[in-house]
mmCIF file of C-alpha atoms in Angstrom:
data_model
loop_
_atom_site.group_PDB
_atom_site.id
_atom_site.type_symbol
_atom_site.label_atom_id
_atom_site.label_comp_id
_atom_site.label_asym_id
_atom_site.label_seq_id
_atom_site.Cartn_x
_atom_site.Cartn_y
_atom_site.Cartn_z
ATOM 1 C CA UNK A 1 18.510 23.177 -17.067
ATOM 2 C CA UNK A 2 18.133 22.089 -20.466
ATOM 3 C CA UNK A 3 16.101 20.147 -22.664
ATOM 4 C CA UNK A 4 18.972 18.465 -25.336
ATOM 5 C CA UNK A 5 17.633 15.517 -26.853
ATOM 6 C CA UNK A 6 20.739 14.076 -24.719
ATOM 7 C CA UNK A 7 19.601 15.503 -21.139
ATOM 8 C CA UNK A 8 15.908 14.482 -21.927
ATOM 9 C CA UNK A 9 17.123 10.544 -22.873
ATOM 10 C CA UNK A 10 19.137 10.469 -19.610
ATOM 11 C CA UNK A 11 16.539 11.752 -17.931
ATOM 12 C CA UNK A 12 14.127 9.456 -19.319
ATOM 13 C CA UNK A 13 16.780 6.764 -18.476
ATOM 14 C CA UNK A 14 17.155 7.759 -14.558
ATOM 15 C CA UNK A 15 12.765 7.773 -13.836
ATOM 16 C CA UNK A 16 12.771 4.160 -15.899
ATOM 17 C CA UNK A 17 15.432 2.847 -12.956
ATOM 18 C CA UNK A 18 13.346 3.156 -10.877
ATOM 19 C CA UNK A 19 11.323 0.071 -10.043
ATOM 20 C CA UNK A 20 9.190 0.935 -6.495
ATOM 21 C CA UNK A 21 5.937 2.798 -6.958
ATOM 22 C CA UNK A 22 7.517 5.643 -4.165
ATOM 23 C CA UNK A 23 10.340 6.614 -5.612
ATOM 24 C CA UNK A 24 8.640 5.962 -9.579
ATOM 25 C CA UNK A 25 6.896 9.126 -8.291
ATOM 26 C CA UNK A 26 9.951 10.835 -6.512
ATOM 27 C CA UNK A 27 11.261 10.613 -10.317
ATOM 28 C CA UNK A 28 8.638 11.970 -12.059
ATOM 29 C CA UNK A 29 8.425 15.374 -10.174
ATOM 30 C CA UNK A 30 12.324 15.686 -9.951
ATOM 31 C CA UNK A 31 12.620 15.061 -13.749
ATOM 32 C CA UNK A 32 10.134 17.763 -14.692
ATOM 33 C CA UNK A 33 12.049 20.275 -12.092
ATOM 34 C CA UNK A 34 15.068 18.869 -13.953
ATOM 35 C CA UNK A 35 13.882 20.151 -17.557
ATOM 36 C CA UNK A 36 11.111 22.558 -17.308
ATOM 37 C CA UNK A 37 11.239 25.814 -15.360
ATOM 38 C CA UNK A 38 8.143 25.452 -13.126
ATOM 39 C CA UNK A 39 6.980 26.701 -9.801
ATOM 40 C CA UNK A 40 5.015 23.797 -8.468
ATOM 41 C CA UNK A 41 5.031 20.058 -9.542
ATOM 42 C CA UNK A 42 2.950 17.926 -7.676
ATOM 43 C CA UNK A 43 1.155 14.411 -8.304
ATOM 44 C CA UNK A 44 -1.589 13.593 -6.851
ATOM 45 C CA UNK A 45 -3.841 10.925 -6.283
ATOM 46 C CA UNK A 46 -7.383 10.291 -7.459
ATOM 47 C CA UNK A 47 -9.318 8.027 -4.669
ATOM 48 C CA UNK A 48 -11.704 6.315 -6.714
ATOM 49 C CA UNK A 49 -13.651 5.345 -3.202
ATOM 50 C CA UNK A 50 -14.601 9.299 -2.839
ATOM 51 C CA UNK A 51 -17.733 10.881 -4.653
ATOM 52 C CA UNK A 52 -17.227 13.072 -7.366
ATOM 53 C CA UNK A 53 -17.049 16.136 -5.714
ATOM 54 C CA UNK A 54 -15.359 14.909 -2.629
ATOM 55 C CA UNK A 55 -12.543 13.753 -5.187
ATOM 56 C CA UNK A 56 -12.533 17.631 -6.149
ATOM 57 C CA UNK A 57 -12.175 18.873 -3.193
ATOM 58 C CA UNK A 58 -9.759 16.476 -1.980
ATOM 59 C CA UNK A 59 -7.733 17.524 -5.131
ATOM 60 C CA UNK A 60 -7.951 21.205 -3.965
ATOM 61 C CA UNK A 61 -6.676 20.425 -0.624
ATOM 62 C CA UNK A 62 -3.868 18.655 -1.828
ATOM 63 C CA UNK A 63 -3.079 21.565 -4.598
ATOM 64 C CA UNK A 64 -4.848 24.997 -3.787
ATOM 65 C CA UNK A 65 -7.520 27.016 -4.328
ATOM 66 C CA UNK A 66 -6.636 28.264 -7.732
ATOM 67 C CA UNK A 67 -6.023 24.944 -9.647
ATOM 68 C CA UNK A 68 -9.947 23.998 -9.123
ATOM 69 C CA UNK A 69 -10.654 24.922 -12.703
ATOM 70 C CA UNK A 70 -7.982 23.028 -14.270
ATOM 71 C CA UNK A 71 -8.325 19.741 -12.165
ATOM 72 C CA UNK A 72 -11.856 19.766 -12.739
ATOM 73 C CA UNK A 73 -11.407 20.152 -16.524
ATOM 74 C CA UNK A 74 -8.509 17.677 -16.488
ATOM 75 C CA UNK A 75 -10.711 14.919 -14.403
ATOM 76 C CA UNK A 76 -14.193 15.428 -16.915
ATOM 77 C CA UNK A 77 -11.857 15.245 -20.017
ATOM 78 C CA UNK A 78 -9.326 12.841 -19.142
ATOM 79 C CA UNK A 79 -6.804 14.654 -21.271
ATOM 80 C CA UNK A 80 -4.168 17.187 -20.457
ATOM 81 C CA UNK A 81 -5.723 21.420 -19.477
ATOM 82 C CA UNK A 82 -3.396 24.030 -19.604
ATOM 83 C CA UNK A 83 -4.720 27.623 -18.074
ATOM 84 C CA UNK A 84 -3.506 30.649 -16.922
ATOM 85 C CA UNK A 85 -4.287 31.939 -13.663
ATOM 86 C CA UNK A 86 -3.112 35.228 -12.637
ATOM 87 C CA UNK A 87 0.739 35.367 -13.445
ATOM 88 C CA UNK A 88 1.091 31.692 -13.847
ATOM 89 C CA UNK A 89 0.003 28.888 -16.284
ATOM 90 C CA UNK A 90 -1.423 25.653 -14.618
ATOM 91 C CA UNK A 91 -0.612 22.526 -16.536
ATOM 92 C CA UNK A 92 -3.130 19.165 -15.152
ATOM 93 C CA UNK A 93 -2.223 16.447 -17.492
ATOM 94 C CA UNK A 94 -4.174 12.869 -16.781
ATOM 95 C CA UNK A 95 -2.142 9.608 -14.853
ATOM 96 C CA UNK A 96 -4.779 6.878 -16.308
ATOM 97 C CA UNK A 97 -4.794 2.749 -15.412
ATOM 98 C CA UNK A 98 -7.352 0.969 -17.311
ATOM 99 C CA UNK A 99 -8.829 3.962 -18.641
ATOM 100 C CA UNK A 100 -9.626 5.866 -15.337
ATOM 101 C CA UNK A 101 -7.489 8.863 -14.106
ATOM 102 C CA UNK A 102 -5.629 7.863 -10.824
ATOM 103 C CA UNK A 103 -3.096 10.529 -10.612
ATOM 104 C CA UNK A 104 -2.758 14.335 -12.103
ATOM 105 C CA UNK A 105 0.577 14.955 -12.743
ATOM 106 C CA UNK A 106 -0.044 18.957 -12.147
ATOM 107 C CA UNK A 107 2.655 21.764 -12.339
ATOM 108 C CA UNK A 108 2.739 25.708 -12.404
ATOM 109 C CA UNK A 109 5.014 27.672 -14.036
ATOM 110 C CA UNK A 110 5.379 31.490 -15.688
ATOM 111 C CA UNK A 111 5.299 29.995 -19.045
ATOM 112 C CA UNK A 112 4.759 26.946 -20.567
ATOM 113 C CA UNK A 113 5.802 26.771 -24.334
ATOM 114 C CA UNK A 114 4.938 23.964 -26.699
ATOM 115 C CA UNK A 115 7.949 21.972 -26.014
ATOM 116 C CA UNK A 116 7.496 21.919 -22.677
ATOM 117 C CA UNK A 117 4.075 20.708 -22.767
ATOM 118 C CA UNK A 118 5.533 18.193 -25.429
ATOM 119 C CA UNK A 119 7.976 17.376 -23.162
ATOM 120 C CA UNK A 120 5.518 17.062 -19.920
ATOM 121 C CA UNK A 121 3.045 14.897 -21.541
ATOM 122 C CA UNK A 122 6.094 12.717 -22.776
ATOM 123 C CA UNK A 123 6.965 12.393 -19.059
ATOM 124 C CA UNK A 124 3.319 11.403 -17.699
ATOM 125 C CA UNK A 125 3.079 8.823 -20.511
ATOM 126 C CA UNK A 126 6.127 7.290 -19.287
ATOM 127 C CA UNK A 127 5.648 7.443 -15.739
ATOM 128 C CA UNK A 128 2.385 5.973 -16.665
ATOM 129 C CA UNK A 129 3.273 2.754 -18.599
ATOM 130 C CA UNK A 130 5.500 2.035 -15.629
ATOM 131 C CA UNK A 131 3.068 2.773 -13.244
ATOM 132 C CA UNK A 132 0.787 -0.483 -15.191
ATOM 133 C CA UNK A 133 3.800 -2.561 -15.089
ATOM 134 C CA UNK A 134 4.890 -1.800 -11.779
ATOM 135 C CA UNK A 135 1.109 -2.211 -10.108
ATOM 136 C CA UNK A 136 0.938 -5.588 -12.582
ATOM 137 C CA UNK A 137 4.206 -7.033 -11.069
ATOM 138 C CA UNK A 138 3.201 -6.159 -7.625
ATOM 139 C CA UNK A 139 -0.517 -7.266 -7.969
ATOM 140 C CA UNK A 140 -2.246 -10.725 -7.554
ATOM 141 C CA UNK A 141 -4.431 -11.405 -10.283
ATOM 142 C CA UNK A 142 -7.135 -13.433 -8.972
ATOM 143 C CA UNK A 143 -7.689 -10.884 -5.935
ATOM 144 C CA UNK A 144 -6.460 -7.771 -6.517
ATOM 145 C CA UNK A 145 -4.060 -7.772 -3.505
ATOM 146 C CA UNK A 146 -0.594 -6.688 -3.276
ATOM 147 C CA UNK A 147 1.517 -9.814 -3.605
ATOM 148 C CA UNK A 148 4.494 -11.275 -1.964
ATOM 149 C CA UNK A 149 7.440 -8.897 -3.873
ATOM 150 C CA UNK A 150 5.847 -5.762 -2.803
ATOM 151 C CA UNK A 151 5.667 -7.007 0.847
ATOM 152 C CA UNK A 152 9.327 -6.132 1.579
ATOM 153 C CA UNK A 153 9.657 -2.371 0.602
ATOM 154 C CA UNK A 154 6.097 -1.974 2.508
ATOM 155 C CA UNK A 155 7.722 -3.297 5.757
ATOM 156 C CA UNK A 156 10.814 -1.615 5.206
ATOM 157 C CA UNK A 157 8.867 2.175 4.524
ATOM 158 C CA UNK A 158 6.935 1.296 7.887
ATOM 159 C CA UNK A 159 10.070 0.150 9.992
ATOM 160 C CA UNK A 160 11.755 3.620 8.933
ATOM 161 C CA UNK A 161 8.711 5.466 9.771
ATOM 162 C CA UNK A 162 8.610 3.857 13.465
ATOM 163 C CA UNK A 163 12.555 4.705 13.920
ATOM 164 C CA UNK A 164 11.981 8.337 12.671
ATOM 165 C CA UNK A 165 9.255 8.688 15.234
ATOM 166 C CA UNK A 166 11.750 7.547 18.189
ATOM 167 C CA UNK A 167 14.623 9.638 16.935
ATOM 168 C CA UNK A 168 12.030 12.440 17.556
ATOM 169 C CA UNK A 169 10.971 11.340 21.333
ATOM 170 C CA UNK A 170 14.366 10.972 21.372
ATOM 171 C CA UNK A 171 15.044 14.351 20.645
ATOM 172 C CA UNK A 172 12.076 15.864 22.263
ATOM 173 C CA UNK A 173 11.201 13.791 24.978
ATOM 174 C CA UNK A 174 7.399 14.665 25.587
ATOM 175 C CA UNK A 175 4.830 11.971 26.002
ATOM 176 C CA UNK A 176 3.058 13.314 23.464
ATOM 177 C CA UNK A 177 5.103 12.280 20.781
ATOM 178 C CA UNK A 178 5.050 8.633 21.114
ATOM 179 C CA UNK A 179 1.684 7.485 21.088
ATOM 180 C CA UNK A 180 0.847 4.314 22.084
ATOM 181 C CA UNK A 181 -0.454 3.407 18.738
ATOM 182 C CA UNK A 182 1.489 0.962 17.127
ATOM 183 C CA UNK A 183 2.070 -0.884 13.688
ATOM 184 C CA UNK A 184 1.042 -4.637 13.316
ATOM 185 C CA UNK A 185 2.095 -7.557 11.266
ATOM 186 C CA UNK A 186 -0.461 -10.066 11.277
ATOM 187 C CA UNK A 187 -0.458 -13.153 8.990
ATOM 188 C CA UNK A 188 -3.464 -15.618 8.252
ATOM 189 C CA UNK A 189 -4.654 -18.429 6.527
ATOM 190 C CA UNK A 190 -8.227 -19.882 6.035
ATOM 191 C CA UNK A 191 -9.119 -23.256 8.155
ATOM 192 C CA UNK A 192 -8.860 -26.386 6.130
ATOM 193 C CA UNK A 193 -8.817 -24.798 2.649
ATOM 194 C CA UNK A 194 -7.686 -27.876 1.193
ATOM 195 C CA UNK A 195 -10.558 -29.684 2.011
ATOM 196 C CA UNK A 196 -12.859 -27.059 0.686
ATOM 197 C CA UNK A 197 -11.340 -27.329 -2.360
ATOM 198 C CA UNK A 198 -11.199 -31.018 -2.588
ATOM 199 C CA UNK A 199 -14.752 -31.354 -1.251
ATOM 200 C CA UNK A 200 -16.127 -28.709 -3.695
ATOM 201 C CA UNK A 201 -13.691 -28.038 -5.796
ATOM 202 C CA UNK A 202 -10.701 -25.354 -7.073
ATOM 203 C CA UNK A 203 -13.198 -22.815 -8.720
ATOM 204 C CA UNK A 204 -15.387 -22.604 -6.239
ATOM 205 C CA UNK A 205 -12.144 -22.370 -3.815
ATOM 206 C CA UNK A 206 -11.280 -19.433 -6.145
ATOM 207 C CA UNK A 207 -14.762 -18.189 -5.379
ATOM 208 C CA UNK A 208 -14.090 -18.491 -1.775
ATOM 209 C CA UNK A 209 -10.577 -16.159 -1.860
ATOM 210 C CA UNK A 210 -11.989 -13.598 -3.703
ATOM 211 C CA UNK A 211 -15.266 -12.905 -1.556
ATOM 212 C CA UNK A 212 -12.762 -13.023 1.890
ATOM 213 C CA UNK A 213 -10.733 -10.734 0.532
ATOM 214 C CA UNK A 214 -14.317 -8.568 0.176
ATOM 215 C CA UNK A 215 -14.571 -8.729 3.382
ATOM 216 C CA UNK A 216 -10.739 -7.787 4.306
ATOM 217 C CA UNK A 217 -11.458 -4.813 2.102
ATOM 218 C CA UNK A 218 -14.571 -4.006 3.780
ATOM 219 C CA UNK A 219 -13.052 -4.447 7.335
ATOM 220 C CA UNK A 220 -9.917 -2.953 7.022
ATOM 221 C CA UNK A 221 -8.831 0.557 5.783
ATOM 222 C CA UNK A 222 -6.981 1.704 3.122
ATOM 223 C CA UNK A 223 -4.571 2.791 5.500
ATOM 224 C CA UNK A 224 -3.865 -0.908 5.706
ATOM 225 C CA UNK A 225 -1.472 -3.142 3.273
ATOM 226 C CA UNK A 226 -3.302 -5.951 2.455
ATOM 227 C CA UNK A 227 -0.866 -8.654 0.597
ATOM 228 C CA UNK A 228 -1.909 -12.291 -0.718
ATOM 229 C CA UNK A 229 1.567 -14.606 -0.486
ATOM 230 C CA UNK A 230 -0.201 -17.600 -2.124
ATOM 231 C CA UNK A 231 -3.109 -20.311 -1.678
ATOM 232 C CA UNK A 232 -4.851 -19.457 1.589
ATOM 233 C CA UNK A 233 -1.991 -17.457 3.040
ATOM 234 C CA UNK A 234 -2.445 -13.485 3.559
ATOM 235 C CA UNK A 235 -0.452 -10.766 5.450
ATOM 236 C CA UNK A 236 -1.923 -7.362 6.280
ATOM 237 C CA UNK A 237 0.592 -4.505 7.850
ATOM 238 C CA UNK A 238 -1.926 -2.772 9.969
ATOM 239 C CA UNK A 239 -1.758 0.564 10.259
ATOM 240 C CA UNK A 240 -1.271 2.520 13.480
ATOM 241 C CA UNK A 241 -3.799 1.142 15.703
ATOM 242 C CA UNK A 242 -3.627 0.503 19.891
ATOM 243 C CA UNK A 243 -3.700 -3.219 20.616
ATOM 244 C CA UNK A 244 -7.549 -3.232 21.785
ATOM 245 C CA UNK A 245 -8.091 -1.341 18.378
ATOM 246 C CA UNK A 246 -6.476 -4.010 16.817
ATOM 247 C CA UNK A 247 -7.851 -7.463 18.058
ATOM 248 C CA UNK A 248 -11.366 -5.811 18.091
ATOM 249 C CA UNK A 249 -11.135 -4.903 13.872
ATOM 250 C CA UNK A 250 -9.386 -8.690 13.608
ATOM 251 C CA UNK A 251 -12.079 -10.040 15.880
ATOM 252 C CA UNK A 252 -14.668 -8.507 13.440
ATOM 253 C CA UNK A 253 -12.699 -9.448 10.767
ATOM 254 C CA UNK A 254 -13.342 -12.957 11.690
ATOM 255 C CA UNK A 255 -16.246 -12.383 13.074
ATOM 256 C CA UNK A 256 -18.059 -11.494 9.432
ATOM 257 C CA UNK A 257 -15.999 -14.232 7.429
ATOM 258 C CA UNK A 258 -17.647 -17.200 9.867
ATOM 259 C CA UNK A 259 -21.664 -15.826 8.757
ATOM 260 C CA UNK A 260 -20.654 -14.573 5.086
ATOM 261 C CA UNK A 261 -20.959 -17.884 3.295
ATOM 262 C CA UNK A 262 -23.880 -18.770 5.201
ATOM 263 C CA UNK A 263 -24.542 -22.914 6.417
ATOM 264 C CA UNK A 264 -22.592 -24.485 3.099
ATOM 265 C CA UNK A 265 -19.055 -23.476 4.013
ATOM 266 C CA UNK A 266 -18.492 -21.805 7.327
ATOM 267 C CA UNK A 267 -14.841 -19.986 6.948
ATOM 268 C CA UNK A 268 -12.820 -19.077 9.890
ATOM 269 C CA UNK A 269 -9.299 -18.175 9.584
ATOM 270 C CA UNK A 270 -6.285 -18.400 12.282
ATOM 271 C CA UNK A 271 -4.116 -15.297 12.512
ATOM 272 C CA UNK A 272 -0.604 -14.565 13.736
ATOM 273 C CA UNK A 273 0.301 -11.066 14.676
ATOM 274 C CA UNK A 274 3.045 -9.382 15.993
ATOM 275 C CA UNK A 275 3.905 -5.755 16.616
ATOM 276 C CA UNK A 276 6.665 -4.394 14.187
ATOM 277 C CA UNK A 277 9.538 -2.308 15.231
ATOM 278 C CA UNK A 278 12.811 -0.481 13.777
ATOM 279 C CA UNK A 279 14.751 -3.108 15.045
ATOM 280 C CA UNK A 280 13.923 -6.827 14.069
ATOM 281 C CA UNK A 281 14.689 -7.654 10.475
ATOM 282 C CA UNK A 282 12.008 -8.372 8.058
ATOM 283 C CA UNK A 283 12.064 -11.972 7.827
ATOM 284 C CA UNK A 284 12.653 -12.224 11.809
ATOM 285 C CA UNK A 285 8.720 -10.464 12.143
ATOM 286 C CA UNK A 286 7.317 -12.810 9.719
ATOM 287 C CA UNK A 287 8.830 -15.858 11.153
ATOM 288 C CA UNK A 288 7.624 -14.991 14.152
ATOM 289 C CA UNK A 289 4.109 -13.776 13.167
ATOM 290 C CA UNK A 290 4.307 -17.102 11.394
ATOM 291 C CA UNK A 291 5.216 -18.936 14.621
ATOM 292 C CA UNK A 292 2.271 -16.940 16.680
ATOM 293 C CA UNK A 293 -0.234 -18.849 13.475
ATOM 294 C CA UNK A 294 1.156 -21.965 13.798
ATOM 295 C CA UNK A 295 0.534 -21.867 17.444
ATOM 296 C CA UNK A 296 -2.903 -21.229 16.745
ATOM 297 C CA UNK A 297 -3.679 -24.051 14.285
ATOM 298 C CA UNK A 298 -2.058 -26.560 16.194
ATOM 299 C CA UNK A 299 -4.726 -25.348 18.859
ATOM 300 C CA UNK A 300 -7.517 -25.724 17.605
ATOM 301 C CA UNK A 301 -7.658 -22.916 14.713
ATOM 302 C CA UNK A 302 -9.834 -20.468 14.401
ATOM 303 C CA UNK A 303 -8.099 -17.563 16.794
ATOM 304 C CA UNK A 304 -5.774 -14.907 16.955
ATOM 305 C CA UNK A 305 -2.264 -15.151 18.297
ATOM 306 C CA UNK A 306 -0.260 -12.161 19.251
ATOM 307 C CA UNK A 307 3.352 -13.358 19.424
ATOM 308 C CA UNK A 308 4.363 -11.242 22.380
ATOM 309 C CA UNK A 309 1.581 -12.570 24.686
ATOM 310 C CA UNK A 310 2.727 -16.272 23.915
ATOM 311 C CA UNK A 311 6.001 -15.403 24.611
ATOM 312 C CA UNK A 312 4.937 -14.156 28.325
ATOM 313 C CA UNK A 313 2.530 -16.790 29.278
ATOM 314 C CA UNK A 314 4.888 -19.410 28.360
ATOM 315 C CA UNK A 315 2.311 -20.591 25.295
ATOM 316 C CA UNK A 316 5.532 -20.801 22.960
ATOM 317 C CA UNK A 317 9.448 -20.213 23.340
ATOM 318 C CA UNK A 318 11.017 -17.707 21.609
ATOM 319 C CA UNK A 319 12.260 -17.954 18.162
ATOM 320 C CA UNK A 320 16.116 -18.338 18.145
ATOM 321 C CA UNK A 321 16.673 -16.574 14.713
ATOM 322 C CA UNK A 322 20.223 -17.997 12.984
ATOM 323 C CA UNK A 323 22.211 -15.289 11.011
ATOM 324 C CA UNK A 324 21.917 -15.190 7.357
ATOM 325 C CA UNK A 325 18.387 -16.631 6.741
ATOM 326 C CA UNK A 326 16.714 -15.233 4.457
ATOM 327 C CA UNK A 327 13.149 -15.411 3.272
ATOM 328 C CA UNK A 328 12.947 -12.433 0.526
#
């Protein structure tokens, strides 16, 4: 362990490499275990959504007991506490976007001496300016969504989680284990958004996206990836659900888009979804979610599609994937 203007600069170096929000963080805590004798590092995230005090005690739960004072002082201040609690010092230094604190980087250690908290609040700065870049390059501007380059490592995080959980029925083979909950790839696109925008034009078709995405955000959880790919399109990777739990949130999904705009514009959306496993590659779910919504449309619109029920009512054929294709 050192601190060497050389083994700081490296360090410095190895958290900047990183470019996915995940392993930004993984960085972070390893470099300060890396340079600063501590006890505990942990970052942890504000939910804006929560009340003040449920944001506390959400905090608490996360941390413990004893770092209450200092993430209450850090969070009312926005600027970095340091106190001493029992035989350790508590450090809570401030994560902020836009001027709001979204993460406390907070760590424990027998002693913290200047340069260290130098050093710490170097760290969180930097972890912080990527953090803005990062969320900017992954982050549609007009509706706040997650965009089309951070829809890969999403799928890719869930698709590991789902072959984790049946290396572990696999190893303890109680029913218990595998639920029959199950993660969900469904992509949609708004009915004849072209001619709302040609009939009333682009701004108002702007107006259109970002109160539907409102109501995504209203319908669906945070548990939930919400991504916009472009225009009209949108992908969600819902999160562990049971198929009747599923259609019914997409059917009241749907449901509140065709009353929100009242008689002017009635919106109504087609959806493709598909159930995503450890198995398929990425770009084999989404052409075949895809293939579930274009089913749909050429319908008559305004319905859901699951992909697997096509397939076994003979509504489509299966999708012959040819190697090397790549969407990404």
């Amino acid at each position: 362990m050192t601190n060497e203007p050389e083994a700081v600069l490296e360090s410095i170096v190895q958290m900047t490499e990183r470019c996915q929000l995940d392993s930004l963080a993984e960085s972070l805590v390893s470099t300060v275990r890396e340079m600063v004798n501590v006890e505990q590092v942990e970052i942890l995230k504000v939910d804006s959504h929560l009340e003040p005090d449920e944001v506390i005690n959400n905090l608490i739960t996360l941390s413990a007991e004893s770092a209450a004072d200092v993430l209450v002082e850090c969070l009312k201040s926005c600027s970095t506490v340091k106190l001493s609690s029992g035989v350790f010092e508590q450090i809570a230094i401030p994560i902020l976007l836009k001027d709001a604190v979204v993460m406390i980087l907070w760590i424990t250690s027998e002693h913290f001496s200047a340069q260290d908290v130098q050093m710490l609040k170097g760290f969180s700065k930097v972890y912080e300016n990527f953090l803005s870049i990062v969320i900017e390059s992954e982050t549609d501007p007009l509706t706040g969504l997650l965009n089309r380059k951070a829809f890969l490592p999403r799928l890719i995080k869930v698709a590991r989680l789902i072959k984790e959980e049946l290396d572990d029925y696999a190893a303890t083979p109680q029913e218990s284990v595998l639920s029959s909950k199950r993660y969900w790839l469904c992509i949609f696109d708004i009915d004849k958004f072209k001619v709302i925008n040609d009939t009333f034009g682009h701004l108002y078709g702007d107006e259109i996206l970002i109160d539907f995405v409102k109501v995504m955000k209203a319908t669906f959880s945070e548990l939930d990836s919400m991504f916009r790919f472009g225009g009209d399109e949108f992908v969600i990777i819902m999160s562990k659900r049971n198929k009747a739990e599923m259609m019914k949130l997409c059917e009241e999904f749907s449901h509140k888009l065709s009353i929100h705009h009242g008689k002017e514009v009635q919106v109504t959306i087609s959806m493709g979804i598909i159930e995503i496993n450890s198995v398929e590659e990425s770009s084999e779910l989404l052409m075949k979610a895809d293939k579930a919504l274009y089913y749909v449309k050429e319908t008559g619109r305004n319905n859901i599609g699951i992909y697997e029920d096509l397939i076994q009512d003979g509504s489509i054929v299966p999708l012959k994937i040819e190697d090397d294709i790549e969407i990404f």
